[in-house]
Short mmCIF file of C-alpha atoms in Angstrom, two decimals:
data_model
loop_
_atom_site.label_atom_id
_atom_site.label_comp_id
_atom_site.label_asym_id
_atom_site.label_seq_id
_atom_site.Cartn_x
_atom_site.Cartn_y
_atom_site.Cartn_z
CA UNK A 16 42.31 16.06 22.70
CA UNK A 17 41.97 12.31 22.08
CA UNK A 18 38.19 12.65 22.01
CA UNK A 19 38.39 15.42 19.44
CA UNK A 20 40.75 13.44 17.22
CA UNK A 21 38.55 10.36 17.48
CA UNK A 22 35.48 12.37 16.52
CA UNK A 23 37.28 13.92 13.55
CA UNK A 24 38.58 10.54 12.43
CA UNK A 25 35.12 8.97 12.70
CA UNK A 26 33.57 11.85 10.77
CA UNK A 27 36.22 11.52 8.06
CA UNK A 28 35.29 7.84 7.61
CA UNK A 29 31.64 8.59 6.86
CA UNK A 30 30.73 8.27 3.20
CA UNK A 31 30.42 11.68 1.57
CA UNK A 32 27.44 10.53 -0.49
CA UNK A 33 25.24 9.39 2.42
CA UNK A 34 21.85 11.03 2.19
CA UNK A 35 18.47 10.56 3.74
CA UNK A 36 15.87 9.97 1.03
CA UNK A 37 12.22 10.62 1.83
CA UNK A 38 9.37 9.83 -0.53
CA UNK A 39 5.65 10.23 0.09
CA UNK A 40 3.19 8.16 -1.91
CA UNK A 41 -0.53 8.97 -1.95
CA UNK A 42 -3.76 7.86 -3.52
CA UNK A 43 -7.25 6.62 -2.78
CA UNK A 44 -8.40 3.09 -2.00
CA UNK A 45 -10.19 1.26 -4.81
CA UNK A 46 -11.39 -1.89 -3.05
CA UNK A 47 -11.78 -3.52 0.35
CA UNK A 48 -11.56 -7.25 0.76
CA UNK A 49 -12.99 -7.26 4.24
CA UNK A 50 -16.48 -8.00 5.57
CA UNK A 51 -18.88 -5.05 5.85
CA UNK A 52 -18.60 -3.48 9.27
CA UNK A 53 -16.87 -0.72 11.22
CA UNK A 54 -13.75 -0.79 9.05
CA UNK A 55 -15.63 -0.36 5.75
CA UNK A 56 -17.85 2.34 7.28
CA UNK A 57 -14.85 4.35 8.51
CA UNK A 58 -12.61 3.67 5.47
CA UNK A 59 -14.87 3.11 2.44
CA UNK A 60 -13.64 2.80 -1.12
CA UNK A 61 -12.22 6.19 -2.09
CA UNK A 62 -10.44 6.74 1.25
CA UNK A 63 -7.39 9.00 0.87
CA UNK A 64 -4.08 7.46 2.01
CA UNK A 65 -0.44 8.53 2.27
CA UNK A 66 2.68 6.50 2.97
CA UNK A 67 5.98 8.17 3.81
CA UNK A 68 9.07 6.01 3.35
CA UNK A 69 12.56 7.11 4.35
CA UNK A 70 15.96 5.45 3.95
CA UNK A 71 19.68 6.13 3.88
CA UNK A 72 20.97 5.94 0.31
CA UNK A 73 24.39 4.79 1.58
CA UNK A 74 23.07 1.87 3.61
CA UNK A 75 24.27 -1.65 2.93
CA UNK A 76 21.71 -4.22 1.79
CA UNK A 77 20.11 -6.53 4.37
CA UNK A 78 20.04 -9.19 1.64
CA UNK A 79 21.26 -9.27 -1.94
CA UNK A 80 21.18 -11.73 -4.85
CA UNK A 81 21.31 -11.56 -8.64
CA UNK A 82 17.61 -10.60 -8.78
CA UNK A 83 16.87 -8.86 -5.45
CA UNK A 84 18.28 -6.51 -2.84
CA UNK A 85 16.59 -5.60 0.43
CA UNK A 86 17.31 -2.40 2.38
CA UNK A 87 16.21 -1.05 5.77
CA UNK A 88 13.71 1.80 5.92
CA UNK A 89 14.40 4.34 8.68
CA UNK A 90 10.79 5.54 8.59
CA UNK A 91 7.54 4.06 7.29
CA UNK A 92 4.37 5.96 8.22
CA UNK A 93 0.87 5.33 6.87
CA UNK A 94 -2.13 7.65 7.18
CA UNK A 95 -5.72 6.98 6.16
CA UNK A 96 -8.27 9.81 6.14
CA UNK A 97 -11.37 8.16 7.60
CA UNK A 98 -14.95 9.45 7.79
CA UNK A 99 -14.57 10.57 11.43
CA UNK A 100 -10.83 11.20 11.64
CA UNK A 101 -7.33 10.28 10.64
CA UNK A 102 -5.73 6.89 11.35
CA UNK A 103 -1.94 6.81 11.45
CA UNK A 104 0.64 4.15 12.23
CA UNK A 105 4.40 3.89 11.87
CA UNK A 106 6.68 0.89 11.81
CA UNK A 107 8.82 0.28 14.84
CA UNK A 108 12.59 0.69 14.48
CA UNK A 109 14.32 -1.97 12.36
CA UNK A 110 11.05 -3.51 11.13
CA UNK A 111 10.30 -1.75 7.83
CA UNK A 112 12.24 -2.44 4.66
CA UNK A 113 12.08 -2.21 0.90
CA UNK A 114 13.13 -4.68 -1.76
CA UNK A 115 14.33 -4.00 -5.28
CA UNK A 116 13.28 -6.86 -7.58
CA UNK A 117 14.49 -7.50 -11.14
CA UNK A 118 12.65 -10.49 -12.61
CA UNK A 119 12.42 -9.31 -16.22
CA UNK A 120 10.15 -6.57 -14.95
CA UNK A 121 11.20 -4.22 -12.15
CA UNK A 122 9.51 -3.79 -8.79
CA UNK A 123 10.14 -1.92 -5.55
CA UNK A 124 8.16 -3.15 -2.57
CA UNK A 125 8.07 -1.01 0.57
CA UNK A 126 6.75 -2.92 3.59
CA UNK A 127 6.04 -2.07 7.21
CA UNK A 128 7.02 -5.45 8.64
CA UNK A 129 4.66 -8.29 9.60
CA UNK A 130 2.37 -8.33 12.62
CA UNK A 131 0.47 -5.76 14.69
CA UNK A 132 3.30 -5.65 17.27
CA UNK A 133 5.55 -4.05 14.62
CA UNK A 134 3.27 -0.98 14.31
CA UNK A 135 2.84 2.02 16.63
CA UNK A 136 -0.95 1.86 16.24
CA UNK A 137 -1.95 -1.79 16.60
CA UNK A 138 -5.65 -1.43 15.83
CA UNK A 139 -7.61 -0.11 12.88
CA UNK A 140 -11.31 -0.15 13.60
CA UNK A 141 -12.05 -3.59 15.03
CA UNK A 142 -9.06 -5.16 13.23
CA UNK A 143 -5.25 -4.97 13.33
CA UNK A 144 -2.64 -3.93 10.73
CA UNK A 145 -0.53 -6.99 9.91
CA UNK A 146 1.43 -5.46 7.04
CA UNK A 147 1.28 -2.34 4.90
CA UNK A 148 2.84 -2.43 1.44
CA UNK A 149 3.42 -0.04 -1.44
CA UNK A 150 4.63 -1.79 -4.59
CA UNK A 151 5.83 0.15 -7.62
CA UNK A 152 5.89 -1.85 -10.87
CA UNK A 153 7.65 -1.38 -14.20
CA UNK A 154 6.89 -4.04 -16.82
CA UNK A 155 9.65 -2.68 -19.11
CA UNK A 156 12.41 -3.64 -16.65
CA UNK A 157 14.16 -0.27 -17.00
CA UNK A 158 13.23 1.56 -13.78
CA UNK A 159 15.91 0.02 -11.53
CA UNK A 160 19.43 0.77 -12.71
CA UNK A 161 21.25 -1.34 -10.10
CA UNK A 162 20.61 -3.69 -7.20
CA UNK A 163 24.00 -2.85 -5.68
CA UNK A 164 22.93 0.34 -3.91
CA UNK A 165 19.84 1.87 -2.37
CA UNK A 166 18.27 4.44 -4.70
CA UNK A 167 19.09 8.08 -4.01
CA UNK A 168 15.70 9.08 -5.45
CA UNK A 169 12.62 7.58 -7.08
CA UNK A 170 11.55 8.98 -10.42
CA UNK A 171 7.84 8.13 -10.58
CA UNK A 172 7.87 8.81 -14.33
CA UNK A 173 9.76 5.50 -14.74
CA UNK A 174 7.04 3.47 -13.01
CA UNK A 175 3.67 2.17 -14.19
CA UNK A 176 1.53 3.70 -11.45
CA UNK A 177 -1.69 2.20 -12.85
CA UNK A 178 -0.35 -1.28 -12.06
CA UNK A 179 1.34 -0.31 -8.80
CA UNK A 180 -0.30 -1.29 -5.50
CA UNK A 181 -1.06 -0.12 -1.97
CA UNK A 182 -2.24 -2.84 0.41
CA UNK A 183 -3.02 -3.06 4.11
CA UNK A 184 -3.28 -6.65 5.30
CA UNK A 185 -5.70 -6.92 8.22
CA UNK A 186 -5.34 -10.59 9.09
CA UNK A 187 -2.56 -13.10 9.62
CA UNK A 188 -3.72 -15.01 6.52
CA UNK A 189 -3.45 -11.94 4.30
CA UNK A 190 -6.98 -12.57 3.03
CA UNK A 191 -8.48 -9.44 4.60
CA UNK A 192 -7.45 -5.94 3.68
CA UNK A 193 -7.71 -2.59 1.95
CA UNK A 194 -6.39 -2.13 -1.55
CA UNK A 195 -5.43 0.66 -3.95
#
């Protein structure tokens, strides 16, 4: 009986508005800033990519200020459709996050975490994924309504997708990578 009451009490304390939000972004790469070799042969310019990001809209921020709030992603999976097959990696638990930025313009940056050890697939061709980022940009500063809560949805119509970015950093210096 005590167990049942405890479970009911715990369930009653959960926020009614908690929801898992999943968004998939996709596109094709437009440039590689990496030396010619196996990686550019397998993933040339024009390679199709998808990133699936998932979060809890009721989660508390990891960090918050007047201009930024950072939230944990519960899933961050990237797929590239190469010439000979598909390459996929996911972030390990508690490594991926996204940040809402309001600096006059608005920006959401989804990131996998830094370093190959934070990814389920630690090699891509003869290199390693250091960080994978999707950044949505809005120069009008109207896309983010609040920094105080994680978004319950993303309306892509509010974002300038031409100036948004997809990047895979393939070195610790960040000078090597694949770009949208």
